[in-house]
Coordinates of C-alpha atoms in Angstrom, one line a residue:
X1 CA 19.6 -47.7 -13.8
X2 CA 20.3 -48.3 -10.0
X3 CA 18.8 -45.8 -7.6
X4 CA 19.6 -45.2 -3.9
X5 CA 16.7 -43.0 -2.8
X6 CA 13.8 -44.2 -4.9
X7 CA 12.3 -47.4 -6.3
X8 CA 11.3 -47.7 -9.9
X9 CA 9.2 -50.4 -11.5
X10 CA 6.7 -51.0 -14.3
X11 CA 3.1 -52.1 -13.5
X12 CA 1.7 -52.9 -16.9
X13 CA 1.8 -49.7 -19.0
X14 CA 2.4 -47.6 -15.9
X15 CA 5.8 -46.5 -14.5
X16 CA 5.7 -46.5 -10.7
X17 CA 8.3 -44.4 -8.7
X18 CA 8.3 -44.7 -4.9
X19 CA 10.3 -42.1 -2.9
X20 CA 12.3 -44.3 -0.6
X21 CA 13.9 -42.5 2.4
X22 CA 11.5 -43.7 5.1
X23 CA 14.0 -43.0 7.9
X24 CA 13.7 -39.3 7.0
X25 CA 10.0 -39.2 6.0
X26 CA 11.2 -39.0 2.4
X27 CA 12.8 -35.7 2.9
X28 CA 13.9 -34.4 -0.5
X29 CA 17.7 -34.1 -0.7
X30 CA 19.6 -33.4 -3.9
X31 CA 20.1 -37.0 -4.7
X32 CA 16.4 -38.0 -4.4
X33 CA 15.1 -35.1 -6.6
X34 CA 17.8 -35.9 -9.2
X35 CA 16.9 -39.6 -9.2
X36 CA 13.2 -38.9 -9.3
X37 CA 13.6 -36.7 -12.4
X38 CA 16.0 -39.2 -14.0
X39 CA 13.4 -42.1 -13.5
X40 CA 10.6 -40.0 -14.9
X41 CA 12.7 -39.1 -17.9
X42 CA 13.6 -42.8 -18.4
X43 CA 9.9 -43.9 -18.3
X44 CA 9.1 -41.0 -20.6
X45 CA 11.4 -42.5 -23.2
X46 CA 10.0 -46.0 -22.8
X47 CA 7.4 -46.7 -25.5
X48 CA 5.8 -49.4 -23.3
X49 CA 4.9 -46.9 -20.6
X50 CA 1.9 -44.6 -21.1
X51 CA 1.7 -42.8 -17.8
X52 CA 3.5 -42.6 -14.4
X53 CA 2.7 -42.6 -10.7
X54 CA 4.9 -41.0 -8.1
X55 CA 4.3 -42.0 -4.5
X56 CA 5.8 -42.3 -1.0
X57 CA 4.4 -44.4 1.8
X58 CA 1.3 -44.2 4.0
X59 CA 3.0 -42.0 6.6
X60 CA 4.5 -39.5 4.3
X61 CA 4.6 -38.7 0.6
X62 CA 7.5 -36.3 1.4
X63 CA 7.7 -34.2 4.5
X64 CA 9.7 -31.4 2.9
X65 CA 13.3 -30.6 1.8
X66 CA 16.2 -32.1 3.7
X67 CA 16.9 -29.0 5.9
X68 CA 20.2 -30.4 7.3
X69 CA 21.6 -30.5 3.7
X70 CA 20.9 -26.8 3.1
X71 CA 21.0 -25.2 6.5
X72 CA 24.5 -23.7 6.2
X73 CA 24.5 -23.0 2.5
X74 CA 25.2 -19.4 1.4
X75 CA 23.2 -17.6 -1.2
X76 CA 26.1 -18.1 -3.7
X77 CA 26.2 -21.8 -3.0
X78 CA 22.4 -22.1 -3.6
X79 CA 22.6 -20.2 -6.8
X80 CA 25.6 -22.2 -8.0
X81 CA 24.3 -25.6 -7.2
X82 CA 20.7 -24.7 -8.1
X83 CA 18.9 -27.7 -6.5
X84 CA 15.5 -26.4 -7.6
X85 CA 16.6 -27.0 -11.2
X86 CA 15.8 -30.7 -10.6
X87 CA 12.2 -29.8 -9.8
X88 CA 11.9 -27.9 -13.0
X89 CA 12.7 -31.0 -15.1
X90 CA 9.2 -32.4 -14.4
X91 CA 7.8 -29.8 -16.8
X92 CA 9.7 -31.5 -19.7
X93 CA 7.9 -34.9 -19.1
X94 CA 5.5 -35.5 -22.0
X95 CA 3.4 -38.3 -20.5
X96 CA 0.9 -37.8 -17.7
X97 CA 2.3 -38.1 -14.1
X98 CA 0.0 -38.8 -11.2
X99 CA 1.0 -38.2 -7.6
X100 CA -0.4 -40.7 -5.1
X101 CA -0.2 -38.9 -1.7
X102 CA -0.8 -40.3 1.7
X103 CA 0.3 -38.7 5.0
X104 CA 2.5 -35.6 4.9
X105 CA 3.1 -33.6 1.7
X106 CA 4.9 -30.6 3.0
X107 CA 7.2 -28.0 1.5
X108 CA 9.1 -29.5 -1.4
X109 CA 6.8 -32.6 -1.0
X110 CA 3.8 -30.5 -1.7
X111 CA 5.6 -28.8 -4.6
X112 CA 6.5 -32.2 -6.2
X113 CA 2.9 -33.3 -5.9
X114 CA 1.6 -30.0 -7.4
X115 CA 4.1 -30.4 -10.3
X116 CA 2.4 -33.6 -11.3
X117 CA -0.6 -33.5 -13.6
X118 CA -3.1 -35.0 -11.1
X119 CA -3.2 -35.9 -7.4
X120 CA -4.9 -38.9 -5.9
X121 CA -5.0 -38.4 -2.1
X122 CA -5.4 -40.8 0.8
X123 CA -7.9 -39.6 3.4
X124 CA -4.9 -39.1 5.7
X125 CA -3.1 -36.8 3.4
X126 CA -2.1 -33.3 4.6
X127 CA -0.7 -30.6 2.4
X128 CA 1.3 -27.6 3.5
X129 CA 4.1 -25.1 2.8
X130 CA 5.7 -24.5 6.2
X131 CA 8.9 -22.7 4.9
X132 CA 8.0 -19.5 6.7
X133 CA 8.6 -21.3 10.1
X134 CA 12.3 -21.7 9.2
X135 CA 12.9 -18.3 7.9
X136 CA 12.5 -18.9 4.1
X137 CA 9.7 -19.3 1.6
X138 CA 8.7 -21.9 -1.0
X139 CA 11.1 -22.0 -3.9
X140 CA 9.9 -24.7 -6.3
X141 CA 6.4 -23.6 -7.1
X142 CA 4.8 -23.3 -3.7
X143 CA 3.8 -19.7 -4.2
X144 CA 2.9 -20.1 -7.9
X145 CA 1.2 -23.5 -8.4
X146 CA -0.5 -23.4 -5.1
X147 CA -2.1 -20.0 -5.8
X148 CA -3.3 -21.2 -9.2
X149 CA -4.8 -24.3 -7.5
X150 CA -6.4 -23.0 -4.4
X151 CA -6.7 -19.3 -4.9
X152 CA -4.9 -16.3 -3.4
X153 CA -6.6 -16.3 0.0
X154 CA -5.9 -19.9 0.9
X155 CA -2.4 -19.8 -0.6
X156 CA -1.6 -16.7 1.5
X157 CA -2.6 -18.4 4.7
X158 CA -0.7 -21.6 3.9
X159 CA 2.5 -19.8 2.9
X160 CA 2.4 -17.0 5.5
X161 CA 0.9 -18.8 8.5
X162 CA 1.6 -22.5 8.0
X163 CA -2.0 -23.5 7.4
X164 CA -2.2 -27.2 6.5
X165 CA -5.0 -28.6 4.3
X166 CA -6.5 -31.9 5.1
X167 CA -7.3 -34.2 2.2
X168 CA -11.0 -33.2 2.2
X169 CA -10.0 -29.5 2.2
X170 CA -7.6 -30.0 -0.6
X171 CA -10.3 -31.6 -2.6
X172 CA -12.8 -28.8 -1.8
X173 CA -10.2 -26.2 -2.9
X174 CA -9.3 -27.9 -6.1
X175 CA -5.8 -29.1 -5.2
X176 CA -6.5 -32.8 -5.6
X177 CA -8.6 -34.9 -8.0
X178 CA -10.0 -37.4 -5.5
X179 CA -9.8 -38.6 -1.9
X180 CA -9.9 -42.4 -1.2
X181 CA -9.2 -44.7 1.7
X182 CA -5.6 -45.0 2.9
X183 CA -5.6 -48.7 2.1
X184 CA -6.5 -48.1 -1.6
X185 CA -4.9 -44.7 -2.6
X186 CA -2.1 -46.3 -4.5
X187 CA -4.3 -48.8 -6.3
X188 CA -6.6 -46.0 -7.3
X189 CA -3.8 -43.9 -8.7
X190 CA -2.4 -46.9 -10.6
X191 CA -5.9 -47.6 -12.0
X192 CA -6.3 -44.0 -13.2
X193 CA -2.8 -44.1 -14.7
X194 CA -3.5 -47.4 -16.4
X195 CA -6.8 -46.1 -17.9
X196 CA -4.9 -43.1 -19.3
X197 CA -2.0 -45.2 -20.5
X198 CA -4.5 -47.3 -22.6
X199 CA -5.6 -44.3 -24.6
X200 CA -4.1 -43.0 -27.8
X201 CA -0.5 -42.1 -26.9
X202 CA 0.0 -39.1 -29.2
X203 CA -3.4 -37.7 -28.3
X204 CA -2.7 -38.1 -24.6
X205 CA 0.6 -36.2 -24.9
X206 CA -1.0 -33.4 -27.0
X207 CA -3.8 -33.0 -24.4
X208 CA -1.3 -32.8 -21.6
X209 CA 0.7 -30.2 -23.5
X210 CA -2.2 -28.0 -24.2
X211 CA -3.9 -28.2 -20.8
X212 CA -0.5 -27.3 -19.2
X213 CA -0.1 -24.5 -21.7
X214 CA -3.4 -23.1 -20.7
X215 CA -2.5 -23.3 -17.0
X216 CA 1.2 -22.3 -17.3
X217 CA 1.3 -19.3 -19.5
X218 CA 3.9 -16.9 -17.9
X219 CA 4.4 -19.5 -15.1
X220 CA 8.0 -20.1 -16.2
X221 CA 8.9 -16.5 -15.5
X222 CA 7.2 -16.5 -12.2
X223 CA 8.9 -19.8 -11.1
X224 CA 12.3 -18.2 -12.0
X225 CA 11.5 -15.2 -9.8
X226 CA 10.3 -17.4 -7.0
X227 CA 13.5 -19.5 -7.1
X228 CA 15.6 -16.3 -7.0
X229 CA 13.8 -15.0 -4.0
X230 CA 14.2 -18.3 -2.2
X231 CA 17.9 -18.5 -2.9
X232 CA 18.4 -14.9 -1.9
X233 CA 17.0 -15.6 1.6
X234 CA 20.1 -17.7 2.2
X235 CA 21.9 -14.4 2.7
X236 CA 19.9 -13.6 5.8
X237 CA 20.6 -14.3 9.4
X238 CA 17.0 -15.4 9.9
X239 CA 17.4 -18.3 7.4
X240 CA 20.4 -19.6 9.3
X241 CA 18.6 -19.2 12.7
X242 CA 15.4 -20.8 11.4
X243 CA 17.0 -23.9 9.9
X244 CA 19.3 -24.4 12.9
X245 CA 16.4 -24.0 15.3
X246 CA 14.5 -26.7 13.2
X247 CA 17.5 -29.1 13.4
X248 CA 17.9 -28.4 17.1
X249 CA 14.2 -28.7 17.8
X250 CA 13.8 -25.3 19.5
X251 CA 11.9 -22.1 18.8
X252 CA 13.6 -19.7 16.4
X253 CA 14.5 -16.2 17.5
X254 CA 13.9 -13.9 14.5
X255 CA 16.1 -10.8 14.0
X256 CA 14.6 -9.5 10.8
X257 CA 18.0 -9.4 9.0

């Protein structure tokens, strides 16, 4: 299947997907998230693939959602188009998915990484949920998965005050599995994926299913509520001002309505 915003290839028993919008620091538009999930699903159906790796480039895994694409959307348009539904598809993938993260993983980029089963981080990786700075909130797991990973206190600071975690901080707080040199982060992720792909396929899928079940009980309901709150903010003046200010590279003037 031809893709326009990602690259997909097989490396032995591993399916490798590279986010490929370098001109926009891999900002997540509707097409990219759809193609990413389509590629994951295709590898999931391929019996020769045992695990997958999702990566970006050394500068950015993904620096957030494509703000220009959604800045002028209404709450009705957001609910009708439901772009976050694409993110939710990753929960249907049966085989392990590893995020290989270097540089910025912000907003939706951080949410994509957290949706994966494991994260291998470059020493230059930075994780954040800066949605509050543009008048909205995380809408694809940033309040839910982040809290489960790093705890309430750190999650509150990241989502309410735009705190960014370095790779070492992310490791210390349990967000990532390991931190390696920028030159080797992708190789390390591929090596981990290959080791897992070489194990008994049915057992691997069962382990993933049960570990996720232990971690995600009631998460589905919470994710739906988070998505609803995110979309409803598109009915506010502050959302319009925040996203326009971001696009115009100026400080937002909040009105609280």
